[in-house]
Short mmCIF file of C-alpha atoms and ligand atoms in Angstrom, two decimals:
data_model
loop_
_atom_site.label_atom_id
_atom_site.label_comp_id
_atom_site.label_asym_id
_atom_site.label_seq_id
_atom_site.Cartn_x
_atom_site.Cartn_y
_atom_site.Cartn_z
CA MET A 1 -98.47 -42.43 -174.29
CA GLU A 2 -99.47 -38.94 -173.26
CA LYS A 3 -102.73 -38.50 -171.49
CA ASN A 4 -105.49 -36.99 -173.54
CA THR A 5 -107.46 -34.46 -171.51
CA SER A 6 -110.32 -32.42 -172.85
CA SER A 7 -108.74 -29.14 -173.86
CA SER A 8 -109.74 -25.90 -175.42
CA SER A 9 -106.22 -25.11 -176.58
CA SER A 10 -103.18 -27.19 -177.42
CA ALA A 11 -100.86 -24.23 -176.96
CA ALA A 12 -100.87 -23.90 -173.18
CA HIS A 13 -97.39 -23.27 -171.81
CA VAL A 14 -96.92 -23.03 -168.06
CA LEU A 15 -93.76 -21.80 -166.39
CA ILE A 16 -93.32 -23.31 -162.91
CA ILE A 17 -90.98 -21.62 -160.46
CA PRO A 18 -90.35 -22.98 -156.93
CA PHE A 19 -88.61 -21.35 -153.97
CA PRO A 20 -85.04 -22.77 -154.00
CA ALA A 21 -85.37 -25.44 -151.29
CA GLN A 22 -85.97 -29.21 -151.26
CA GLY A 23 -89.46 -29.07 -149.76
CA HIS A 24 -90.59 -26.67 -152.50
CA VAL A 25 -88.81 -28.21 -155.50
CA THR A 26 -90.17 -31.72 -154.82
CA PRO A 27 -93.94 -31.14 -155.05
CA MET A 28 -93.63 -28.51 -157.79
CA LEU A 29 -91.49 -30.85 -159.91
CA SER A 30 -94.15 -33.55 -159.52
CA LEU A 31 -96.71 -31.05 -160.76
CA ALA A 32 -94.46 -30.13 -163.72
CA LYS A 33 -94.24 -33.79 -164.73
CA LEU A 34 -97.98 -34.27 -164.39
CA LEU A 35 -98.84 -31.20 -166.45
CA SER A 36 -96.42 -32.02 -169.27
CA PHE A 37 -97.80 -35.56 -169.27
CA SER A 38 -101.27 -34.05 -169.66
CA GLY A 39 -100.30 -32.14 -172.80
CA VAL A 40 -99.27 -28.80 -171.29
CA PHE A 41 -95.89 -27.39 -172.37
CA THR A 42 -94.02 -26.92 -169.11
CA THR A 43 -90.87 -24.97 -168.29
CA PHE A 44 -89.45 -25.73 -164.83
CA VAL A 45 -87.23 -22.97 -163.47
CA ASN A 46 -84.68 -23.47 -160.69
CA THR A 47 -81.86 -21.30 -159.48
CA GLU A 48 -78.52 -22.37 -160.97
CA SER A 49 -77.24 -24.11 -157.84
CA ILE A 50 -80.48 -26.05 -157.32
CA HIS A 51 -80.44 -27.02 -161.01
CA ARG A 52 -76.88 -28.35 -160.62
CA ARG A 53 -77.71 -30.32 -157.47
CA LEU A 54 -80.92 -31.72 -158.93
CA SER A 55 -79.16 -32.83 -162.09
CA VAL A 56 -77.03 -35.26 -160.06
CA SER A 57 -80.06 -37.41 -159.18
CA SER A 58 -82.55 -36.48 -161.86
CA ASP A 59 -82.52 -36.38 -165.66
CA LEU A 60 -82.95 -32.71 -166.60
CA THR A 61 -82.59 -33.02 -170.34
CA ASP A 62 -85.37 -31.37 -172.35
CA ARG A 63 -88.30 -33.55 -173.36
CA ARG A 64 -91.07 -32.94 -175.82
CA ARG A 65 -93.22 -30.97 -173.37
CA LEU A 66 -90.96 -30.51 -170.34
CA ARG A 67 -87.81 -28.42 -170.19
CA PHE A 68 -85.60 -27.20 -167.38
CA ARG A 69 -84.13 -23.74 -167.14
CA ALA A 70 -82.17 -21.83 -164.48
CA VAL A 71 -81.94 -18.26 -163.21
CA PRO A 72 -78.96 -16.84 -161.26
CA ASP A 73 -78.66 -17.63 -157.56
CA PRO A 74 -79.37 -15.05 -154.87
CA LEU A 75 -76.34 -13.73 -152.99
CA THR A 76 -76.36 -15.17 -149.46
CA GLY A 77 -74.01 -15.74 -146.55
CA GLY A 78 -71.49 -13.30 -145.12
CA ALA A 79 -72.87 -10.91 -142.52
CA ASP A 80 -76.45 -12.13 -143.25
CA GLU A 81 -75.68 -15.30 -141.28
CA GLU A 82 -75.91 -13.25 -138.07
CA LEU A 83 -79.45 -12.02 -138.84
CA ASP A 84 -82.60 -13.47 -137.31
CA PHE A 85 -84.77 -15.80 -139.42
CA SER A 86 -87.25 -13.18 -140.64
CA SER A 87 -84.58 -10.60 -141.57
CA LYS A 88 -82.57 -13.31 -143.34
CA PHE A 89 -85.65 -14.40 -145.26
CA ILE A 90 -86.58 -10.85 -146.26
CA LYS A 91 -83.00 -10.21 -147.46
CA LEU A 92 -83.06 -13.45 -149.44
CA GLN A 93 -86.23 -12.30 -151.20
CA GLU A 94 -84.58 -8.97 -152.06
CA SER A 95 -81.49 -10.71 -153.35
CA MET A 96 -83.52 -13.07 -155.53
CA ARG A 97 -85.37 -10.11 -156.94
CA SER A 98 -82.18 -8.29 -157.90
CA CYS A 99 -80.24 -11.34 -159.15
CA SER A 100 -82.94 -13.32 -160.97
CA THR A 101 -85.53 -10.88 -162.31
CA GLU A 102 -83.86 -10.20 -165.64
CA ALA A 103 -83.31 -13.87 -166.54
CA TYR A 104 -86.81 -14.76 -165.33
CA LYS A 105 -88.42 -11.99 -167.38
CA LYS A 106 -86.58 -13.24 -170.44
CA LEU A 107 -87.97 -16.74 -169.91
CA LEU A 108 -91.46 -15.29 -169.52
CA LEU A 109 -91.34 -13.18 -172.64
CA THR A 110 -89.14 -14.96 -175.16
CA GLU A 111 -91.27 -15.99 -178.07
CA GLU A 112 -88.60 -17.57 -180.25
CA LEU A 113 -88.84 -20.98 -178.67
CA ALA A 114 -87.51 -24.09 -180.28
CA GLY A 115 -89.87 -26.32 -182.28
CA GLU A 116 -93.53 -26.21 -181.43
CA TRP A 117 -93.12 -24.48 -178.03
CA PRO A 118 -95.71 -21.69 -177.69
CA PRO A 119 -95.14 -18.52 -175.60
CA VAL A 120 -95.72 -18.78 -171.85
CA THR A 121 -99.45 -18.55 -171.17
CA CYS A 122 -99.37 -18.74 -167.37
CA VAL A 123 -97.07 -19.04 -164.39
CA ILE A 124 -97.35 -21.34 -161.40
CA ALA A 125 -95.25 -19.58 -158.79
CA ASP A 126 -94.34 -20.66 -155.30
CA GLY A 127 -96.53 -18.72 -152.87
CA ILE A 128 -93.48 -17.49 -150.96
CA LEU A 129 -91.50 -16.39 -154.01
CA ASP A 130 -92.47 -12.73 -154.02
CA TYR A 131 -90.55 -11.49 -157.04
CA ALA A 132 -91.77 -14.31 -159.30
CA ILE A 133 -95.42 -13.47 -158.62
CA GLU A 134 -94.91 -9.73 -158.93
CA VAL A 135 -92.84 -9.83 -162.15
CA ALA A 136 -95.35 -12.14 -163.87
CA GLY A 137 -98.06 -9.64 -162.92
CA GLU A 138 -96.03 -6.73 -164.27
CA VAL A 139 -95.64 -8.36 -167.69
CA GLY A 140 -99.29 -9.40 -167.74
CA ILE A 141 -98.98 -13.16 -167.45
CA PRO A 142 -101.69 -14.80 -165.32
CA THR A 143 -100.30 -16.44 -162.20
CA LEU A 144 -101.47 -19.36 -160.13
CA VAL A 145 -99.97 -19.67 -156.66
CA PHE A 146 -98.64 -22.99 -155.35
CA ARG A 147 -98.55 -23.05 -151.56
CA THR A 148 -96.28 -25.93 -150.50
CA SER A 149 -97.49 -25.87 -146.88
CA SER A 150 -100.66 -27.55 -145.64
CA PRO A 151 -103.98 -25.73 -146.10
CA CYS A 152 -104.46 -25.69 -142.31
CA CYS A 153 -101.16 -23.89 -141.83
CA ALA A 154 -101.79 -21.44 -144.69
CA TRP A 155 -105.11 -20.65 -143.03
CA ALA A 156 -103.48 -20.11 -139.62
CA PHE A 157 -101.10 -17.65 -141.30
CA ALA A 158 -103.95 -15.94 -143.08
CA SER A 159 -105.73 -15.43 -139.77
CA LEU A 160 -103.02 -13.07 -138.53
CA PRO A 161 -105.25 -9.94 -138.50
CA SER A 162 -107.90 -11.81 -136.55
CA LEU A 163 -105.30 -13.16 -134.08
CA ILE A 164 -104.06 -9.61 -133.53
CA HIS A 165 -107.65 -8.42 -133.11
CA HIS A 166 -108.27 -11.07 -130.43
CA GLY A 167 -105.12 -10.00 -128.57
CA ILE A 168 -103.39 -13.34 -129.12
CA ILE A 169 -100.49 -11.76 -131.01
CA PRO A 170 -98.06 -10.50 -129.78
CA PHE A 171 -97.98 -13.16 -127.03
CA PRO A 172 -98.25 -11.55 -123.57
CA ALA A 173 -94.98 -11.71 -121.59
CA GLU A 174 -96.17 -14.39 -119.16
CA CYS A 175 -98.64 -16.49 -121.12
CA ASP A 176 -100.02 -19.97 -120.93
CA MET A 177 -98.76 -21.73 -124.04
CA ASP A 178 -101.39 -24.44 -123.59
CA GLU A 179 -104.32 -22.03 -123.69
CA ILE A 180 -106.65 -22.61 -126.64
CA VAL A 181 -106.63 -19.55 -128.90
CA LYS A 182 -109.49 -17.69 -130.56
CA GLY A 183 -109.17 -16.11 -133.96
CA VAL A 184 -108.65 -18.90 -136.50
CA GLU A 185 -112.05 -19.61 -138.03
CA GLY A 186 -112.75 -23.34 -138.26
CA MET A 187 -110.03 -24.24 -135.76
CA GLU A 188 -111.89 -23.24 -132.60
CA GLY A 189 -110.93 -25.60 -129.79
CA ILE A 190 -107.99 -27.03 -131.71
CA LEU A 191 -105.04 -24.66 -131.68
CA ARG A 192 -103.21 -23.77 -128.49
CA ARG A 193 -100.80 -20.85 -128.38
CA ARG A 194 -97.91 -23.25 -128.86
CA ASP A 195 -99.50 -24.64 -132.04
CA LEU A 196 -99.46 -21.35 -133.93
CA PRO A 197 -96.83 -20.96 -136.72
CA SER A 198 -93.48 -20.40 -134.99
CA PHE A 199 -93.08 -16.83 -136.31
CA MET A 200 -96.05 -15.82 -134.20
CA ARG A 201 -94.05 -16.61 -131.04
CA MET A 202 -91.34 -14.16 -132.05
CA VAL A 203 -93.58 -11.16 -132.68
CA LYS A 204 -92.89 -8.39 -130.15
CA SER A 205 -95.14 -5.70 -131.64
CA THR A 206 -97.45 -5.24 -134.59
CA GLU A 207 -94.62 -3.31 -136.33
CA ASP A 208 -92.35 -6.35 -136.14
CA ASN A 209 -90.49 -7.76 -139.16
CA TYR A 210 -92.27 -11.06 -138.63
CA ILE A 211 -95.62 -9.37 -139.27
CA LYS A 212 -94.21 -8.04 -142.54
CA LEU A 213 -93.10 -11.55 -143.43
CA MET A 214 -96.47 -13.14 -142.67
CA ASN A 215 -98.38 -10.39 -144.44
CA GLY A 216 -96.18 -11.08 -147.46
CA PHE A 217 -97.17 -14.79 -147.42
CA ASN A 218 -100.83 -13.85 -147.07
CA SER A 219 -100.99 -11.21 -149.76
CA LYS A 220 -99.57 -13.61 -152.33
CA LEU A 221 -102.49 -15.99 -151.75
CA ILE A 222 -105.02 -13.53 -153.09
CA ILE A 223 -102.99 -12.12 -155.95
CA GLY A 224 -103.13 -15.23 -158.12
CA LYS A 225 -105.90 -16.60 -160.30
CA ALA A 226 -105.93 -19.81 -158.26
CA ILE A 227 -104.25 -21.54 -155.33
CA ILE A 228 -102.79 -25.04 -155.52
CA PHE A 229 -102.15 -27.27 -152.50
CA ASN A 230 -100.36 -30.61 -152.26
CA SER A 231 -103.17 -31.95 -150.11
CA PHE A 232 -106.51 -33.74 -150.46
CA ASP A 233 -110.02 -32.65 -149.56
CA ALA A 234 -110.71 -35.32 -146.94
CA LEU A 235 -107.96 -33.88 -144.73
CA ASP A 236 -109.58 -30.48 -144.24
CA PRO A 237 -113.36 -30.75 -144.69
CA THR A 238 -113.94 -27.70 -142.47
CA ILE A 239 -111.11 -25.36 -143.39
CA LEU A 240 -111.10 -25.71 -147.17
CA PRO A 241 -114.71 -24.51 -147.60
CA ILE A 242 -113.96 -21.55 -145.30
CA MET A 243 -110.83 -20.69 -147.29
CA SER A 244 -112.73 -21.04 -150.54
CA SER A 245 -115.12 -18.33 -149.41
CA TYR A 246 -112.25 -15.83 -149.14
CA TYR A 247 -109.88 -16.84 -151.92
CA PRO A 248 -109.60 -17.49 -155.66
CA PRO A 249 -110.38 -21.09 -156.72
CA ILE A 250 -108.44 -23.66 -154.68
CA PHE A 251 -107.13 -26.84 -156.30
CA THR A 252 -106.17 -29.58 -153.84
CA ILE A 253 -104.35 -32.10 -156.02
CA GLY A 254 -102.26 -34.16 -153.61
CA PRO A 255 -100.62 -36.30 -152.54
CA LEU A 256 -98.68 -35.36 -155.67
CA HIS A 257 -96.15 -38.17 -155.43
CA LEU A 258 -99.06 -40.61 -155.37
CA LEU A 259 -100.76 -38.92 -158.30
CA THR A 260 -97.57 -39.25 -160.39
CA LYS A 261 -97.57 -42.96 -159.55
CA PHE A 262 -101.17 -43.24 -160.63
CA PHE A 263 -100.29 -41.66 -163.97
CA ASN A 264 -97.40 -44.11 -164.24
CA ILE A 265 -95.03 -41.35 -165.28
CA SER A 266 -91.93 -43.15 -164.05
CA ASN A 267 -92.43 -46.16 -166.33
CA GLU A 268 -93.24 -44.06 -169.33
CA LYS A 269 -89.95 -42.20 -169.19
CA GLU A 270 -87.71 -45.08 -168.15
CA GLN A 271 -86.31 -45.88 -171.58
CA GLU A 272 -85.29 -42.28 -172.17
CA GLN A 273 -83.47 -41.83 -168.87
CA GLU A 274 -79.79 -41.16 -168.49
CA PRO A 275 -78.26 -44.24 -166.86
CA GLY A 276 -78.03 -44.06 -163.05
CA LYS A 277 -80.68 -41.36 -162.75
CA ASN A 278 -84.04 -41.97 -161.23
CA PRO A 279 -86.96 -40.50 -163.20
CA CYS A 280 -88.91 -39.99 -159.98
CA SER A 281 -86.16 -38.49 -157.88
CA SER A 282 -86.16 -34.85 -156.90
CA SER A 283 -83.45 -35.24 -154.32
CA LEU A 284 -80.91 -32.46 -153.88
CA ARG A 285 -78.61 -34.71 -151.86
CA GLN A 286 -76.93 -38.03 -152.41
CA GLU A 287 -79.16 -40.86 -151.14
CA ASP A 288 -77.46 -43.52 -149.05
CA ARG A 289 -79.04 -46.77 -150.25
CA ALA A 290 -77.21 -48.93 -147.70
CA CYS A 291 -80.04 -48.16 -145.31
CA MET A 292 -82.46 -50.07 -147.56
CA THR A 293 -80.35 -53.22 -147.17
CA TRP A 294 -80.27 -52.63 -143.41
CA LEU A 295 -84.09 -52.29 -143.43
CA ASP A 296 -84.44 -55.51 -145.43
CA ASN A 297 -82.85 -57.34 -142.50
CA GLN A 298 -85.29 -56.02 -139.85
CA PRO A 299 -88.63 -57.57 -138.82
CA ASP A 300 -91.94 -56.07 -139.97
CA LYS A 301 -92.97 -52.77 -138.33
CA SER A 302 -90.03 -52.90 -135.93
CA VAL A 303 -88.11 -49.74 -136.95
CA ILE A 304 -88.58 -46.09 -135.99
CA TYR A 305 -87.53 -43.95 -138.95
CA VAL A 306 -86.21 -40.58 -137.71
CA SER A 307 -85.72 -37.47 -139.81
CA PHE A 308 -85.90 -33.76 -139.05
CA GLY A 309 -86.06 -32.66 -142.67
CA THR A 310 -83.82 -30.32 -144.58
CA VAL A 311 -83.66 -27.12 -142.54
CA THR A 312 -83.82 -27.95 -138.82
CA VAL A 313 -80.60 -27.40 -136.91
CA MET A 314 -80.34 -28.58 -133.31
CA SER A 315 -77.89 -28.27 -130.44
CA PRO A 316 -75.74 -31.26 -129.39
CA GLU A 317 -77.72 -31.34 -126.11
CA LYS A 318 -81.03 -31.88 -127.92
CA PHE A 319 -79.48 -34.39 -130.29
CA ILE A 320 -78.18 -36.41 -127.34
CA GLU A 321 -81.63 -36.40 -125.70
CA PHE A 322 -83.16 -37.87 -128.87
CA TRP A 323 -80.35 -40.37 -129.18
CA TYR A 324 -80.70 -41.57 -125.58
CA GLY A 325 -84.47 -41.70 -125.88
CA LEU A 326 -84.20 -43.93 -128.94
CA VAL A 327 -81.53 -46.19 -127.47
CA ASN A 328 -83.36 -46.48 -124.13
CA SER A 329 -86.63 -47.41 -125.84
CA GLY A 330 -85.02 -50.70 -126.86
CA HIS A 331 -86.49 -50.39 -130.35
CA ARG A 332 -84.64 -50.40 -133.67
CA PHE A 333 -84.13 -47.09 -135.43
CA LEU A 334 -82.98 -45.66 -138.74
CA TRP A 335 -81.91 -42.02 -138.39
CA ALA A 336 -81.20 -39.61 -141.25
CA VAL A 337 -78.71 -37.14 -139.80
CA ARG A 338 -77.69 -34.42 -142.25
CA GLU A 339 -74.08 -33.44 -141.84
CA ASP A 340 -75.19 -29.86 -141.07
CA MET A 341 -77.99 -30.78 -138.66
CA VAL A 342 -76.19 -30.62 -135.30
CA LYS A 343 -74.54 -27.29 -134.60
CA GLY A 344 -71.30 -27.79 -132.68
CA LYS A 345 -71.30 -31.59 -132.92
CA GLN A 346 -67.49 -31.73 -132.65
CA GLU A 347 -67.86 -30.99 -128.94
CA MET A 348 -70.51 -33.66 -128.48
CA GLU A 349 -69.63 -36.52 -126.19
CA VAL A 350 -70.86 -39.87 -127.49
CA THR A 351 -71.07 -42.32 -124.60
CA LYS A 352 -70.47 -46.07 -124.74
CA GLU A 353 -74.19 -46.68 -124.10
CA MET A 354 -75.17 -44.60 -127.13
CA GLU A 355 -72.57 -46.28 -129.31
CA GLU A 356 -73.45 -49.82 -128.30
CA GLY A 357 -77.23 -49.30 -128.47
CA THR A 358 -76.79 -47.95 -132.00
CA LYS A 359 -74.51 -50.77 -133.08
CA GLU A 360 -77.05 -53.33 -131.88
CA ARG A 361 -80.29 -51.77 -133.10
CA GLY A 362 -79.61 -48.61 -135.06
CA CYS A 363 -78.52 -47.30 -138.42
CA MET A 364 -77.46 -43.68 -138.95
CA VAL A 365 -76.92 -42.24 -142.44
CA GLU A 366 -76.91 -38.71 -143.82
CA TRP A 367 -79.74 -38.87 -146.32
CA VAL A 368 -82.21 -41.61 -147.22
CA PRO A 369 -84.69 -42.18 -150.06
CA GLN A 370 -87.45 -41.16 -147.65
CA LYS A 371 -90.56 -42.22 -149.56
CA GLU A 372 -89.05 -45.68 -150.12
CA VAL A 373 -88.04 -45.92 -146.47
CA LEU A 374 -91.53 -45.00 -145.27
CA ALA A 375 -93.06 -47.58 -147.61
CA HIS A 376 -90.75 -50.34 -146.34
CA ARG A 377 -92.52 -53.13 -144.42
CA ALA A 378 -89.97 -52.84 -141.56
CA VAL A 379 -90.90 -49.26 -140.65
CA GLY A 380 -93.44 -48.97 -137.81
CA CYS A 381 -93.13 -45.33 -136.74
CA PHE A 382 -91.95 -41.99 -138.16
CA LEU A 383 -90.29 -39.55 -135.75
CA THR A 384 -90.58 -36.39 -137.82
CA HIS A 385 -90.23 -32.61 -137.67
CA SER A 386 -93.68 -32.39 -139.35
CA GLY A 387 -92.62 -30.62 -142.54
CA TRP A 388 -95.58 -30.81 -144.90
CA ASN A 389 -93.90 -33.09 -147.44
CA SER A 390 -92.79 -35.49 -144.72
CA THR A 391 -96.25 -35.42 -143.13
CA ILE A 392 -98.06 -36.24 -146.35
CA GLU A 393 -95.47 -38.89 -147.26
CA GLY A 394 -95.98 -40.48 -143.82
CA MET A 395 -99.77 -40.42 -144.35
CA VAL A 396 -99.50 -42.12 -147.73
CA ALA A 397 -97.34 -44.85 -146.20
CA GLY A 398 -99.82 -45.32 -143.34
CA VAL A 399 -97.07 -44.96 -140.72
CA PRO A 400 -97.98 -43.46 -137.31
CA MET A 401 -95.90 -40.42 -136.37
CA ILE A 402 -94.21 -38.82 -133.41
CA CYS A 403 -93.94 -35.12 -134.14
CA TRP A 404 -91.22 -32.82 -132.98
CA PRO A 405 -91.91 -29.61 -134.92
CA ASP A 406 -89.25 -26.96 -135.05
CA LEU A 407 -90.25 -24.15 -137.42
CA VAL A 408 -93.01 -22.23 -139.15
CA ASP A 409 -95.84 -24.47 -140.43
CA GLN A 410 -94.63 -27.58 -138.59
CA MET A 411 -96.28 -26.35 -135.36
CA VAL A 412 -99.74 -26.46 -136.93
CA ASN A 413 -99.16 -29.71 -138.83
CA SER A 414 -98.12 -31.62 -135.72
CA ARG A 415 -101.23 -30.47 -133.84
CA PHE A 416 -103.42 -31.68 -136.68
CA VAL A 417 -101.55 -35.01 -136.83
CA SER A 418 -102.19 -35.65 -133.14
CA ASP A 419 -105.53 -34.00 -132.40
CA VAL A 420 -107.47 -33.81 -135.66
CA TRP A 421 -106.26 -36.66 -137.86
CA ARG A 422 -105.22 -38.75 -134.83
CA ILE A 423 -102.41 -40.54 -136.59
CA GLY A 424 -99.61 -39.68 -134.20
CA LEU A 425 -98.41 -37.98 -131.03
CA ASP A 426 -97.17 -34.39 -130.69
CA MET A 427 -93.94 -33.95 -128.70
CA LYS A 428 -93.73 -30.23 -129.41
CA ASP A 429 -91.40 -28.04 -127.31
CA THR A 430 -89.58 -30.82 -125.50
CA CYS A 431 -87.21 -33.62 -126.38
CA ASP A 432 -86.35 -34.88 -122.94
CA ARG A 433 -84.97 -38.42 -123.30
CA ASN A 434 -87.67 -39.89 -121.01
CA ILE A 435 -90.43 -38.37 -123.12
CA VAL A 436 -88.81 -39.59 -126.35
CA GLU A 437 -88.58 -43.09 -124.88
CA ARG A 438 -92.17 -43.03 -123.59
CA MET A 439 -93.62 -41.81 -126.88
CA VAL A 440 -91.64 -44.35 -128.90
CA ARG A 441 -92.98 -47.11 -126.66
CA GLU A 442 -96.53 -45.78 -126.96
CA VAL A 443 -96.42 -45.73 -130.75
CA MET A 444 -94.67 -49.10 -131.03
CA GLU A 445 -96.30 -51.13 -128.24
CA GLY A 446 -99.76 -51.70 -126.69
CA GLU A 447 -103.22 -50.14 -126.99
CA ILE A 448 -102.27 -46.70 -128.33
CA ALA A 449 -100.06 -48.30 -130.97
CA LEU A 450 -102.98 -50.38 -132.25
CA GLU A 451 -105.28 -47.36 -132.42
CA LEU A 452 -102.70 -45.22 -134.20
CA ARG A 453 -101.88 -47.96 -136.68
CA SER A 454 -105.48 -48.44 -137.64
CA SER A 455 -106.16 -44.71 -138.07
CA ALA A 456 -102.92 -44.31 -140.05
CA ALA A 457 -104.04 -47.16 -142.30
CA ARG A 458 -107.42 -45.44 -142.78
CA MET A 459 -105.64 -42.21 -143.67
CA ALA A 460 -103.45 -43.99 -146.23
CA ASP A 461 -106.61 -45.40 -147.76
CA LEU A 462 -108.20 -41.93 -148.02
CA ALA A 463 -105.03 -40.59 -149.62
CA ARG A 464 -105.00 -43.38 -152.18
CA LYS A 465 -108.71 -42.97 -152.98
CA SER A 466 -108.22 -39.25 -153.59
CA VAL A 467 -105.94 -39.89 -156.58
CA GLU A 468 -107.88 -42.81 -158.07
CA GLU A 469 -110.32 -42.36 -160.96
CA ASN A 470 -113.07 -39.97 -159.69
CA GLY A 471 -111.12 -39.27 -156.50
CA THR A 472 -111.18 -35.62 -155.41
CA SER A 473 -107.55 -34.82 -156.19
CA ARG A 474 -107.77 -36.62 -159.52
CA VAL A 475 -110.88 -34.65 -160.48
CA ASN A 476 -109.32 -31.40 -159.22
CA PHE A 477 -106.16 -32.07 -161.22
CA ASP A 478 -108.19 -32.60 -164.40
CA SER A 479 -110.01 -29.32 -163.72
CA LEU A 480 -106.69 -27.58 -163.18
CA VAL A 481 -105.42 -28.86 -166.53
CA SER A 482 -108.59 -27.67 -168.28
CA TYR A 483 -108.34 -24.33 -166.50
CA ILE A 484 -104.70 -23.86 -167.57
CA LYS A 485 -105.56 -24.83 -171.14
CA SER A 486 -108.41 -22.33 -171.18
CA ILE A 487 -106.25 -19.36 -170.19
CA GLU A 488 -106.06 -16.95 -173.08
CA LEU A 489 -102.81 -15.27 -173.99
CA PRO A 490 -103.17 -11.78 -172.54
CA ARG A 491 -100.39 -10.06 -174.50
CA GLY A 492 -102.12 -9.54 -177.82
CA SER A 493 -99.93 -12.19 -179.43
N1 LIG B 501 -86.02 -36.20 -147.48
C1 LIG B 501 -85.34 -37.21 -148.11
N2 LIG B 501 -84.35 -37.86 -147.43
C2 LIG B 501 -84.00 -37.55 -146.15
C3 LIG B 501 -84.71 -36.51 -145.50
C4 LIG B 501 -85.73 -35.86 -146.19
O1 LIG B 501 -85.63 -37.55 -149.26
O2 LIG B 501 -83.08 -38.19 -145.62
C5 LIG B 501 -87.08 -35.48 -148.22
C6 LIG B 501 -88.46 -35.88 -147.75
O3 LIG B 501 -88.89 -37.05 -148.43
C7 LIG B 501 -89.29 -34.65 -148.07
C8 LIG B 501 -88.29 -33.49 -148.02
O4 LIG B 501 -86.99 -34.09 -147.99
O5 LIG B 501 -89.85 -34.74 -149.36
C9 LIG B 501 -88.44 -32.63 -146.78
O6 LIG B 501 -89.53 -31.81 -146.94
P1 LIG B 501 -90.39 -31.34 -145.70
O7 LIG B 501 -91.43 -30.42 -146.22
O8 LIG B 501 -90.90 -32.50 -144.93
O9 LIG B 501 -89.38 -30.60 -144.73
P2 LIG B 501 -88.42 -29.34 -144.86
O10 LIG B 501 -87.75 -29.40 -146.18
O11 LIG B 501 -89.28 -28.14 -144.70
O12 LIG B 501 -87.48 -29.53 -143.72
#
């Protein structure tokens, strides 16, 4: 049965458009399901290749209030591969604008929709999808911005002008990376230089491309009518009120995968599903379920689950350090190693020690059903790159973390995991095998392990409470639905 929320209009139609990457599609798809379940007509727009990949694991047939559409892919590859991260990202944005705008505009403006579908009344656009926000503005459709990073990271980004003002950025040539930085309101005494978003390390001058990139992220936050985060209020009691004083209304409605469970969306749709497809899945890769059987055969809280997310690429040397560290710790481990994660792995020398230690206590697969893995009773630690989805999934599961951040927002998240939320250790900027081994032992054995486990359990409890009846995220989600339903059609239709 569909949820009956108090509404001022039954004709709300939201178009949701994520940046084409796993970590963006997952939370925004959860939101799409929740909104359609709450009576809002919802169109979910992917690029064609993401749509194709998603349709392997997920049922993308149209439902009464949820439909899936696709816009053409950006042109990537070729000479662009040689560019640095910021130039590549800026070119990708330009390519999306030129390839997808026409199809996107059509979806925004077409009024001859099948059945009872009303015209689009608002857009929820990914905060880093420039063209989607701008085009919606041009055609006069109100836009809400979904920022898939953590609020603390979005705020660190937003503090760029202040960091420049305080002389923190660009980093001086010979600087102390452990020095606490000034310039991020509400994070005084928390962030060191090395904890700032990774782009900030690359900036050579205030004219740099990276500044352009960060300013782009920031300007999108204030353009929209509201900002949505996959987070919950108890995580950021200091920063959220500060952000709220600068920005449009902020809706923290996470953890979204827990909220969808609370609404029982998976069960409701089960009978309508195509066979073999999981109503809850948003995976863009084939999950290897053999690892679940392997986990079933391990003792409680004995396994370190290792994953570096969907984007991180590492050298064979770093990979070997992690591998040795895990093997030398003597603990069991399950490692998700994407086939494109180690650059130059053909030249990597796998020693007998690594092979035997893995055969005895390890399991390596390409891609796992991560939320299920984290919830498994055998998992006792999460060695993670601190992507925001992984971080919040680890919190929900109550599993202590070892953080090895690599890019962008992960630097801030890992600092908060270790020094603010105190549910893990931050291994940032090193992966020496002895340090990996030591940290694994600390999180799995002895005093520190006990402390981390109990604070991780407390965090899981806070996350769960936030989506229960009267919980903050639950209340915020209901307000978001009412807000969306109250938006008037601006086009004189
Ligand atoms: N993930 C997964 N299986 C894997 C590795 C990752 O399902 O083997 C999912 C994970 O559950 C998370 C997403 O991929 O939802 C990664 O998102 P995150 O924001 O943590 O990292 P990023 O995509 O930025 O690397």
